[in-house]
Coordinates of C-alpha atoms and ligand atoms in Angstrom, one line a residue:
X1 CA 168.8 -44.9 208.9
X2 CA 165.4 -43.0 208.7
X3 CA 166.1 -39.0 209.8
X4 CA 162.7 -38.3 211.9
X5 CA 161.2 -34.8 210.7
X6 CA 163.1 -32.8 212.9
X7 CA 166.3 -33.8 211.4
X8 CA 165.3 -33.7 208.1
X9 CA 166.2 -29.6 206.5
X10 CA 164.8 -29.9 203.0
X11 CA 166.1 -29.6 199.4
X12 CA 163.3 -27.4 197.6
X13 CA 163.5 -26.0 194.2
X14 CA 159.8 -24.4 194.4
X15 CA 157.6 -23.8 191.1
X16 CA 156.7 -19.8 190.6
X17 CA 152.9 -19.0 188.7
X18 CA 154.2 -16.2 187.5
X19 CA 157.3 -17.5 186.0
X20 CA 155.2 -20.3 184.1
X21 CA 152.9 -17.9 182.5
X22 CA 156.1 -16.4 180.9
X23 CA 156.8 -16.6 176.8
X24 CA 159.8 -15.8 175.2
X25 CA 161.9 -15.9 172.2
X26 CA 165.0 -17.5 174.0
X27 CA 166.0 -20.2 171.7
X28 CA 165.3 -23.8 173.1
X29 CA 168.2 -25.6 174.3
X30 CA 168.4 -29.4 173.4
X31 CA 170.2 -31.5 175.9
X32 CA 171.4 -34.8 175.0
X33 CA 170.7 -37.6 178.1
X34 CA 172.9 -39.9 179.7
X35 CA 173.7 -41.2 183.4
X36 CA 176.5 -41.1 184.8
X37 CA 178.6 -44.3 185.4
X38 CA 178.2 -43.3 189.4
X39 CA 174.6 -43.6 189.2
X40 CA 174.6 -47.1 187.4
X41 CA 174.3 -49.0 190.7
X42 CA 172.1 -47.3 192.8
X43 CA 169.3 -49.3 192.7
X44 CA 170.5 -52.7 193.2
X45 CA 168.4 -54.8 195.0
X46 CA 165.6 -52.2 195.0
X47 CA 162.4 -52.6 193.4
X48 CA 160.2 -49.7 191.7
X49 CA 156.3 -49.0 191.5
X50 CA 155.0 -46.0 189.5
X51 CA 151.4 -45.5 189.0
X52 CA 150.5 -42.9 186.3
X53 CA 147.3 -40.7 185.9
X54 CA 146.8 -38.0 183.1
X55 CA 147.4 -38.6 179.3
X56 CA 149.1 -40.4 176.7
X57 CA 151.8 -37.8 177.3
X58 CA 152.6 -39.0 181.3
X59 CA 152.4 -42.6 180.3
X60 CA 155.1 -41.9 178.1
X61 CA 157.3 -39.9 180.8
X62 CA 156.3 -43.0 182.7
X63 CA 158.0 -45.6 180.0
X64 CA 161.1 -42.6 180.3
X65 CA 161.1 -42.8 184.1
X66 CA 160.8 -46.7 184.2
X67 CA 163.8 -47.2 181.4
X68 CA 165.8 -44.5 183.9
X69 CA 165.1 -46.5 186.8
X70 CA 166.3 -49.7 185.5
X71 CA 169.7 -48.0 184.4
X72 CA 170.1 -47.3 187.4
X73 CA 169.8 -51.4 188.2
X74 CA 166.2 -51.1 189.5
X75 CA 163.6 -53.7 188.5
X76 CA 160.1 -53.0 188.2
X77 CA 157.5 -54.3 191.4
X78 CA 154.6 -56.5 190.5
X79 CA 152.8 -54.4 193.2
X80 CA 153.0 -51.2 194.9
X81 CA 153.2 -53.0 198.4
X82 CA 156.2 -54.8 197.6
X83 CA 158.3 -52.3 196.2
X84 CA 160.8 -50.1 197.7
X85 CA 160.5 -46.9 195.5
X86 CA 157.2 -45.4 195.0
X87 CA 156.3 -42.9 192.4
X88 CA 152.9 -41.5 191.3
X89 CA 152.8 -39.3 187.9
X90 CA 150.7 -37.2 188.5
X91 CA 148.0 -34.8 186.4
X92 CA 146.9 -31.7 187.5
X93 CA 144.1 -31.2 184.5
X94 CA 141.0 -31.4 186.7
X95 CA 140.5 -31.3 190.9
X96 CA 139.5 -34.8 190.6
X97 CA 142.5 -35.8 189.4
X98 CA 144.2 -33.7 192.3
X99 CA 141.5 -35.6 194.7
X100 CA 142.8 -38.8 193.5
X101 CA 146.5 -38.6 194.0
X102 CA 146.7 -37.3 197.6
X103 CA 143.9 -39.9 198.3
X104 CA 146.9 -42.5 197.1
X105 CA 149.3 -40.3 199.0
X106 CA 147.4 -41.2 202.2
X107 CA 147.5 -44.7 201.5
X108 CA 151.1 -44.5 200.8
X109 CA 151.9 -42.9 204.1
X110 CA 150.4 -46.2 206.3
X111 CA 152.6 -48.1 204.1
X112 CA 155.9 -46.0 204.8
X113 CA 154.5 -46.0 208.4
X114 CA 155.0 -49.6 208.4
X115 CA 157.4 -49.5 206.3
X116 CA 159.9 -46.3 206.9
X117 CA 162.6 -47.1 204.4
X118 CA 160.6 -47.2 201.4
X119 CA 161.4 -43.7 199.4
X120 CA 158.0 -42.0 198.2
X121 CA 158.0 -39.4 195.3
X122 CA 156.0 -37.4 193.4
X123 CA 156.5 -36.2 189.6
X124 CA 154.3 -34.9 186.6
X125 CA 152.1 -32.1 186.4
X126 CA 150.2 -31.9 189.0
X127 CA 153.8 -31.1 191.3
X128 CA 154.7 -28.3 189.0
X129 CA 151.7 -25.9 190.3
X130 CA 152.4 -23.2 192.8
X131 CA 149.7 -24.2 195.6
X132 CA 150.4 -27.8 195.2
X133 CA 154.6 -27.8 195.3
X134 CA 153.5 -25.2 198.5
X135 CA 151.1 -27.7 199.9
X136 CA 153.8 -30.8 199.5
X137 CA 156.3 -28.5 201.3
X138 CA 153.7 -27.4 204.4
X139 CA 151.9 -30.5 204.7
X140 CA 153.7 -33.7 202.8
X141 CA 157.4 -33.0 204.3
X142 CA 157.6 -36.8 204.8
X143 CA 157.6 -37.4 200.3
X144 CA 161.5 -38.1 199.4
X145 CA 161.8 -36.6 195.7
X146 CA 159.2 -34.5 194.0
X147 CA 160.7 -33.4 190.4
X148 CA 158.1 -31.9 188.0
X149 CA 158.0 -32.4 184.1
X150 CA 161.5 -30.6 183.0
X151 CA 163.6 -32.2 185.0
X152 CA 162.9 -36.4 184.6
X153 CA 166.3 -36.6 183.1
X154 CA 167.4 -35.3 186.9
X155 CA 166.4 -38.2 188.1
X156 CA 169.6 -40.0 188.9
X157 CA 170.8 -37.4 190.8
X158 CA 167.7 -36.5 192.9
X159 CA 167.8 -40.1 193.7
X160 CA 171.1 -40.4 194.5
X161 CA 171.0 -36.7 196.8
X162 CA 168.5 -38.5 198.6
X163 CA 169.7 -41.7 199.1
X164 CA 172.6 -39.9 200.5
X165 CA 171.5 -37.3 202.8
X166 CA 167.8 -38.5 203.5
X167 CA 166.3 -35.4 203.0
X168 CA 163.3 -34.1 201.3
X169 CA 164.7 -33.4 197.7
X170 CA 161.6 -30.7 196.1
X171 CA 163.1 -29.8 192.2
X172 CA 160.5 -28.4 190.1
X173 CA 161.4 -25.9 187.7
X174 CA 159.1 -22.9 186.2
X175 CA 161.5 -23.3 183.0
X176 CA 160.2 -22.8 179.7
X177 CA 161.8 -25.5 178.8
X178 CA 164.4 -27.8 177.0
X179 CA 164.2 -30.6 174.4
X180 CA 165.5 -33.6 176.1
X181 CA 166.7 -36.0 173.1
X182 CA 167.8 -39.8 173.9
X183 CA 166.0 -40.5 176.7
X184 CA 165.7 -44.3 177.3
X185 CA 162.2 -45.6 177.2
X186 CA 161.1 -48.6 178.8
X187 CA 157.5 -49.5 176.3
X188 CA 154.4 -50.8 177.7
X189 CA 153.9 -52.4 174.3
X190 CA 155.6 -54.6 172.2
X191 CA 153.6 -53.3 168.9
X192 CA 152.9 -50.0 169.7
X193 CA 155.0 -47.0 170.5
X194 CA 154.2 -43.3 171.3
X195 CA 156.5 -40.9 170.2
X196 CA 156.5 -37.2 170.9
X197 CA 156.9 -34.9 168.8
X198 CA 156.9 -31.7 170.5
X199 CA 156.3 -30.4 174.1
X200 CA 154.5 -27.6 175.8
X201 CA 151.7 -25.5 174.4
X202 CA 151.4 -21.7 173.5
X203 CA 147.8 -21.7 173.2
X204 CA 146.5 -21.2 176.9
X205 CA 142.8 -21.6 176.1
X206 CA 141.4 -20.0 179.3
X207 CA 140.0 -22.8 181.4
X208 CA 143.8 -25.3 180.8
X209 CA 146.4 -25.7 183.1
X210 CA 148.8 -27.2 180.6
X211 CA 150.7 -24.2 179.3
X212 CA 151.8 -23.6 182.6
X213 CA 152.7 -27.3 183.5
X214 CA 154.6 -27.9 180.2
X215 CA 156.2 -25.2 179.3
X216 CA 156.2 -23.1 176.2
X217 CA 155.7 -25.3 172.7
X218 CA 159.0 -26.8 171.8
X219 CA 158.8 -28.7 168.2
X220 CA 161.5 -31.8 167.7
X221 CA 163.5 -31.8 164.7
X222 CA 161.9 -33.8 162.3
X223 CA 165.2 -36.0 161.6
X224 CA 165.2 -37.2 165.3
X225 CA 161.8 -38.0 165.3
X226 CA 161.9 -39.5 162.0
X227 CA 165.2 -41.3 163.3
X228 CA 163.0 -42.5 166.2
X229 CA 160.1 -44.1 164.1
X230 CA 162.8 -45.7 161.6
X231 CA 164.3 -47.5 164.8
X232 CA 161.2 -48.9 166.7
X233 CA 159.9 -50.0 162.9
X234 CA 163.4 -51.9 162.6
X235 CA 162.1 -52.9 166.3
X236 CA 159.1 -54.6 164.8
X237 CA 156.5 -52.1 166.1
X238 CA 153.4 -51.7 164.2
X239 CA 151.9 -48.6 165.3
X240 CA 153.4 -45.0 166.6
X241 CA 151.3 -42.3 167.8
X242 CA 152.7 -39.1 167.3
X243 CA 151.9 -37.0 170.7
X244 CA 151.8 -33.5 171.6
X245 CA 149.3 -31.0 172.9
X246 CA 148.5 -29.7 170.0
X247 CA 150.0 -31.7 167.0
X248 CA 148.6 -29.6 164.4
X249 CA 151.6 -26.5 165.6
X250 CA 154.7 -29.1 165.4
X251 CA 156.9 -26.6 163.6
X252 CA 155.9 -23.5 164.1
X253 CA 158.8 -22.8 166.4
X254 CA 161.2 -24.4 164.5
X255 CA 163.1 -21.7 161.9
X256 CA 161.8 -23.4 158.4
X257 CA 158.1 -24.0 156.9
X258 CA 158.4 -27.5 157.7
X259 CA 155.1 -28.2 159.3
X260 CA 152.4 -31.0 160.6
X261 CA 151.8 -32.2 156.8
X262 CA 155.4 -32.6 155.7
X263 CA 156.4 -34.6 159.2
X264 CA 153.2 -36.8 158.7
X265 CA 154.5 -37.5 155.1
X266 CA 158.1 -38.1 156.3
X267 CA 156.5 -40.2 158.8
X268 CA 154.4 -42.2 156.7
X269 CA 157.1 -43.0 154.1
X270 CA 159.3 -44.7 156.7
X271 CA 157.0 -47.3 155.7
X272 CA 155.5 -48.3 159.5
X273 CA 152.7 -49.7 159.5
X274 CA 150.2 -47.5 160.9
X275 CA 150.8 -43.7 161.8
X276 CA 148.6 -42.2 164.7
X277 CA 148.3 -38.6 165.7
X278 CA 147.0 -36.4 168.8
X279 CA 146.0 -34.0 169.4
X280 CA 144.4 -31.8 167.2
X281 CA 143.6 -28.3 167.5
X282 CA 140.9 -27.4 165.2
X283 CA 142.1 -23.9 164.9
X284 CA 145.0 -25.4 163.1
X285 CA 144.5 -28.2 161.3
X286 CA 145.2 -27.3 157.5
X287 CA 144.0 -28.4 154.3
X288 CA 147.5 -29.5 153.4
X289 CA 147.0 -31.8 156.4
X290 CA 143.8 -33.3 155.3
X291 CA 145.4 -34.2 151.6
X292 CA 148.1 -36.3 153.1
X293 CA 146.0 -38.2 155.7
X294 CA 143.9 -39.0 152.4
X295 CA 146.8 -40.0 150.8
X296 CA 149.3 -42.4 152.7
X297 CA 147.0 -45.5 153.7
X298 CA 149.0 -45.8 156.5
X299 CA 148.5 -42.8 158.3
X300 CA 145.2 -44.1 160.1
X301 CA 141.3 -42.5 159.7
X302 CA 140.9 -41.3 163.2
X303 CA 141.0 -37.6 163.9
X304 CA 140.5 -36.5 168.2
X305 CA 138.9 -33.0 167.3
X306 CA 138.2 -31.4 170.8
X307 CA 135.1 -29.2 170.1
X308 CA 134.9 -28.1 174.1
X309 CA 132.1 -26.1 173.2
X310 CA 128.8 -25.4 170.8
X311 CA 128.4 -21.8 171.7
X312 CA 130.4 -19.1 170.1
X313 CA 130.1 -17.1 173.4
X314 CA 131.6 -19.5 175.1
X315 CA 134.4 -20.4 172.4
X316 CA 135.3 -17.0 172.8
X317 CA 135.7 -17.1 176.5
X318 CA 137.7 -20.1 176.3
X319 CA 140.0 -18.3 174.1
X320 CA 139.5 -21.6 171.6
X321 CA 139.9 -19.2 168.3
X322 CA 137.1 -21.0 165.9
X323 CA 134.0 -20.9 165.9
X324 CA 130.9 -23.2 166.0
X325 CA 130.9 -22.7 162.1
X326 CA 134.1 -23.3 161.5
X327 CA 134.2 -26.4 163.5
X328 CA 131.7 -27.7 161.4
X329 CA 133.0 -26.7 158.6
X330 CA 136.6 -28.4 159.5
X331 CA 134.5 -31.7 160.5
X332 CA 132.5 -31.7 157.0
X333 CA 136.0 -31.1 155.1
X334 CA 137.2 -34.0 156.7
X335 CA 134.3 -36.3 156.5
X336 CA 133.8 -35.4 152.6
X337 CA 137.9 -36.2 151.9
X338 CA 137.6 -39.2 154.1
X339 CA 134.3 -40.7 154.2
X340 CA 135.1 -43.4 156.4
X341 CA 137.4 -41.5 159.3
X342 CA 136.1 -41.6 162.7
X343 CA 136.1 -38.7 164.7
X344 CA 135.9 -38.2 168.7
X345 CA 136.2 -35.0 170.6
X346 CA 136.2 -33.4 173.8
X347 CA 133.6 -31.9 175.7
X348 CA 133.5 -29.6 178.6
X349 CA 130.1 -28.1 180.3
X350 CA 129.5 -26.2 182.4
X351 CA 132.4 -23.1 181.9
X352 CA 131.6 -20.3 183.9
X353 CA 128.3 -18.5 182.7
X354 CA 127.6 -21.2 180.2
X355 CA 123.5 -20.7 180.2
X356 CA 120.8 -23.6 178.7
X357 CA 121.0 -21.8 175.5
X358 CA 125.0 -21.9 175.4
X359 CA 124.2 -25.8 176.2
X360 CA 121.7 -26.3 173.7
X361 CA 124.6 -24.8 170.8
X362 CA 126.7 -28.1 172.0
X363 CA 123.9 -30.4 172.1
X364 CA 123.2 -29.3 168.4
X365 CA 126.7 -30.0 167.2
X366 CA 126.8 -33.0 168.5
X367 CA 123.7 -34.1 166.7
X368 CA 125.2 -32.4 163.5
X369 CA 128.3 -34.5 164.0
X370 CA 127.4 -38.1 165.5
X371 CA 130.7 -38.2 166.7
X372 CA 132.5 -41.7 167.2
X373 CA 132.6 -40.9 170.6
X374 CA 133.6 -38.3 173.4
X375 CA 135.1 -37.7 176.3
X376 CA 132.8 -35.1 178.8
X377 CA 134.2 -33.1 181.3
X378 CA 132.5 -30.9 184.2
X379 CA 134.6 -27.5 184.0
X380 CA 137.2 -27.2 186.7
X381 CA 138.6 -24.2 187.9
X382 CA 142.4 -24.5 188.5
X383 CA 144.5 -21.7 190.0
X384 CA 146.0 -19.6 187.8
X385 CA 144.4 -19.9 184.7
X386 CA 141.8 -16.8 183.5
X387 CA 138.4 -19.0 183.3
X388 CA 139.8 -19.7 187.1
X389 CA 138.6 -15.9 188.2
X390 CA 135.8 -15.8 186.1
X391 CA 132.0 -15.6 187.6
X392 CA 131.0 -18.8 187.8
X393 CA 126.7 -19.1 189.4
X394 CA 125.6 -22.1 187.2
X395 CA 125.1 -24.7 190.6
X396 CA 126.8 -28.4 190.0
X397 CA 123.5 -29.3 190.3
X398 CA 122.5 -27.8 186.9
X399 CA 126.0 -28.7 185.5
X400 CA 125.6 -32.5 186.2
X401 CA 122.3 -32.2 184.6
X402 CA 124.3 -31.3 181.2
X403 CA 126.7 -33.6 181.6
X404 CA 124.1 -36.5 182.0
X405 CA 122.1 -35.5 178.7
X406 CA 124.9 -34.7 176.8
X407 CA 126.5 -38.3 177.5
X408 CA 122.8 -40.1 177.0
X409 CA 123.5 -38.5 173.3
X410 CA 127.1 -39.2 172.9
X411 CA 126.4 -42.9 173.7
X412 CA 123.5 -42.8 171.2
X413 CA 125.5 -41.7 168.1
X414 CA 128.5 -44.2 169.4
X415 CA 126.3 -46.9 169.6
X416 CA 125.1 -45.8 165.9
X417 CA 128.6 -45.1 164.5
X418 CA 129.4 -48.8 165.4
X419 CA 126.2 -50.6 164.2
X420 CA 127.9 -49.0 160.8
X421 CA 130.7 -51.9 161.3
X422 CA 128.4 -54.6 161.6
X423 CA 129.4 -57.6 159.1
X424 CA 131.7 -55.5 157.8
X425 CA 135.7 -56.4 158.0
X426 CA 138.3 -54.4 159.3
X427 CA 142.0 -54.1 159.7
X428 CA 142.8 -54.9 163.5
X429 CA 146.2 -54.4 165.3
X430 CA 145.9 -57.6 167.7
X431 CA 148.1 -55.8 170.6
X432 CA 146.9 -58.1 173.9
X433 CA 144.4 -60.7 175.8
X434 CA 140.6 -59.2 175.8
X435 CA 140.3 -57.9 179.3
X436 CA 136.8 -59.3 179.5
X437 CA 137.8 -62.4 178.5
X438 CA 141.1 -64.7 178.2
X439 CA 140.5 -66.2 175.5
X440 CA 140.1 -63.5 172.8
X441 CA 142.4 -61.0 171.8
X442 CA 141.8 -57.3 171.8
X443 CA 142.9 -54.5 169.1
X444 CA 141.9 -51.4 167.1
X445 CA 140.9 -51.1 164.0
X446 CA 142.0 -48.3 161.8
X447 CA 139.5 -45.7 162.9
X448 CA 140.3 -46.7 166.5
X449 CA 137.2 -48.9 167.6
X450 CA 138.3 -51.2 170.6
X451 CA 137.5 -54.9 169.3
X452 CA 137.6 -58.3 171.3
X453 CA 138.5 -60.7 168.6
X454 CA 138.3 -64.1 168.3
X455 CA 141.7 -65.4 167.0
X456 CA 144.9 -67.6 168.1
X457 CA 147.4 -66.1 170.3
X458 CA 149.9 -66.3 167.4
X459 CA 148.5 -63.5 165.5
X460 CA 149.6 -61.2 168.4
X461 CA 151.1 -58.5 167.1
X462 CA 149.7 -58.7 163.4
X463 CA 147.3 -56.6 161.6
X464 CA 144.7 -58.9 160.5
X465 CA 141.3 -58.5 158.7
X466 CA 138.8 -58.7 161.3
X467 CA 135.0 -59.8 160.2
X468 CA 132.6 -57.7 162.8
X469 CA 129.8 -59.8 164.3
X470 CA 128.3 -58.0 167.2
X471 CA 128.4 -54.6 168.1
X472 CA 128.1 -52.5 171.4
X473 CA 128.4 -48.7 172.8
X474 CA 132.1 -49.5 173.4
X475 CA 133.3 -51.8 171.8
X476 CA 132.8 -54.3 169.0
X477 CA 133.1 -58.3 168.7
X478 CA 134.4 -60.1 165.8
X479 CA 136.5 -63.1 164.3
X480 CA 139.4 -63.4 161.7
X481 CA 138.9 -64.0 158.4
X482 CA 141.1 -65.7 155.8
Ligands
LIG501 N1 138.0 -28.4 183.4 C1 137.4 -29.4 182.7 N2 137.9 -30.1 181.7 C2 139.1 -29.7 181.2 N3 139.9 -30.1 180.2 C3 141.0 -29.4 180.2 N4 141.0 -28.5 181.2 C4 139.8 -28.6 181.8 C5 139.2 -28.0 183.0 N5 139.8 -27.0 183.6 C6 139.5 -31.1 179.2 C7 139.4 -30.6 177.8 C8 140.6 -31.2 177.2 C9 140.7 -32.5 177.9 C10 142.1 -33.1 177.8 O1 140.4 -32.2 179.3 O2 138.2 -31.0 177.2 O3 140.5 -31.3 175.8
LIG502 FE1 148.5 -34.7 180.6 FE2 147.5 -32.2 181.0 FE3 147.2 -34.1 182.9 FE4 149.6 -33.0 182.4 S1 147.7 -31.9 183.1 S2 149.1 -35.2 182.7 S3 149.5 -32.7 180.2 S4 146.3 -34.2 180.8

């Protein structure tokens, strides 16, 4: 039975701006999952579909919220048309991420139009904003479950509220925050694995919505993440990327001086394979850091550095705490310890009173630096956050100007970073089929350079030394050697 509208009186637990800007020193409470036994069936027969924008960090809630589903005797859809539960996981970081996401919501309406018992639900970051929970509840009354990013282990429940009284169940806390431990995860890889290692962020650079999606920084004890990379090595994964928003803080919440460079050590010595890490804040990234990435050869040579900015004006309005000195400073430390790491960054134009000359301070890092490669961003205002209320008269005109000549260079020194690979061989994870063509495999080497490769299907899953024979902007070609 579908309840029309009128019948429906909603279930909201709405999100509070102010309430996500708070900090405290409460102590942070670590919950242990599990589901309860009455949950176990609820989903048999039912299908699910999630489809998951953002970061590394939401396609790992997603493997959370897939490996929940299926304990609750779900199965996974090949397609969203055919599946009975719908979820998107969303990001709020910029509008056009926003944009995107009710664009889907649109097209998911037709389909429950056609198709009035499949349930519809939104999670993820872009639901734990004020002005978009209020805009769900004024405008999108027909969604079934909207839960934000504190509450995935709520899941069962929610679902099972729904199910039972067919109303619009709206849970998103303004929480701080908890440390959810045990959480099942359902891996897109077989060979790869993310693992967090702390949540939130404390920083609130001025222009970021993520402090107030998140929550305040929470650090994992080291033993269960250590725990954690010890079972998926026993697993047979080769790779873990240790996430977080700003890797380089693990610890400093916790009450020891265990820090960054003594979990990346503990890390490393479980003996996986290859040790990943984002991302990095070059405020702090210490020298203590930099000494073991030399060290453990299996901690790999790629550092994500977000520079966001050239121009000390604007690092200061941004709240980034370094400066463009001190950024290059860091990036020559690192480069001079380990000549052969690759480094990427992040790029935003176009912040509020950024002028030609503020532009031209980028521009010249980059050409100091010849980064690896970068990702560019047109500054987005999101509600809430300082840079949000600050004057902003630069036209997107002028600001899609920047963007275009600051990518023309980026793709110069990427193009030139990779011709340094050329008949050189590398060590390549073979994770997966080249998308751009069946019959090769694809991997990365240790610096992180995406490589079609030609080799037998049965070296999935092995690192193997990869000869490079063509290279491109984006990628490089190659072919196994003995
Ligand atoms: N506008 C544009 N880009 C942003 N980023 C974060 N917030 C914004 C915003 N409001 C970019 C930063 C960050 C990356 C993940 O997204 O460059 O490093
Ligand atoms: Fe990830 Fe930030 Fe987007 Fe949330 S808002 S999904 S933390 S990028």
């Amino acid at each position: 039975m579908v309840l029309s509208l009128k019948e429906r009186s909603d279930i909201m637990i709405l999100p509070n701006l102010k309430e996500t800007q708070k900090r405290t020193k409460n102590a942070v409470k670590t919950i242990e999952y599990s589901i309860d036994d009455k949950y176990v069936n609820l989903g048999k027969g039912k299908t699910y579909f999630i489809k998951t924008y953002g970061c590394q960090m939401n396609e790992h809630d997603t493997e959370n919220i897939k490996a929940i589903l299926e304990q609750m005797a779900f199965t996974e859809a090949e397609d969203m048309e055919k599946a009975d539960l719908i979820l998107l996981n969303t990001c709020a970081i910029r509008e056009n991420a926003h944009n995107k996401v009710f664009g889907m919501v649109g097209r998911i309406k037709h389909l429950k139009e056609s198709k009035p018992d499949i349930i519809v639900g939104l999670c993820g970051c872009m639901v734990q904003e004020e002005v978009v929970a209020l805009e769900i509840k004024n405008k999108y009354k027909w969604l079934d479950i909207v839960f934000g990013t504190h509450n995935i282990n709520n899941l069962p429940s929610l679902l099972n509220n729904f199910l039972k009284e067919k109303k619009l169940n709206l849970e998103v806390f303004s929480i701080e925050g908890d440390i959810i431990e045990n959480m099942p995860a359902k891996r897109d890889s077989k060979y790869k694995a993310w693992v967090n290692i702390m949540y939130g962020c404390d920083k609130f650079c001025t222009y970021c919505i993520v402090p107030y999606t998140r929550g305040k920084q929470r650090s994992r004890k080291p033993e269960a993440i250590i725990n954690e990379v010890k079972e998926l090595k026993n697993k047979g994964y080769k790779e873990v990327t240790l996430l977080g928003q700003n890797v380089n803080a693990y610890g400093k919440d916790l009450d020891s001086s265990y820090d960054m460079s003594n979990l990346l050590e503990d890390v490393s010595k479980t003996g996986i394979e290859r040790v990943r890490f984002v991302t990095s804040h070059p405020w702090d990234f210490t020298d203590e850091m930099i000494e073991v990435i030399k060290k453990y050869p299996n901690i790999m040579p790629y550092i994500h550095l977000p520079l966001q900015s050239g121009s000390n004006r604007i690092l200061k309005l941004m709240g980034r705490r370094y400066t463009k000195e001190s950024y290059l400073n860091l990036y020559n430390k690192l480069k001079k310890a380990m000549p052969n790491c690759s480094i990427t960054t992040d790029i935003i134009v176009g912040f509020p009173t950024e002028t030609e000359e503020d532009f031209n301070e980028t521009l010249d890092v980059v050409n100091k630096c010849k980064f690896d490669s970068a990702f560019t961003f047109i500054f987005s205002a999101r509600v809430g956050t300082p840079a949000a209320k600050m004057k902003d008269d630069t036209p997107l005109k002028i600001k899609e100007q920047r963007l275009y000549k600051l990518n023309e260079l980026i793709n110069k020194y990427a193009l030139e970073r990779n011709k340094e690979y050329l008949n050189k061989t590398v060590p390549v994870l073979l994770e997966g089929v080249s998308e751009k063509n069946e019959d090769l495999l694809m991997g990365y080497t240790d610096t992180m350079k995406l490589v079609n490769v030609k080799a037998p299907k049965k070296m999935l899953g092995l690192v193997a030394s990869v000869k490079i024979t063509d290279v491109k902007t984006w990628s490089l070609d190659g072919e196994t050697v003995k």
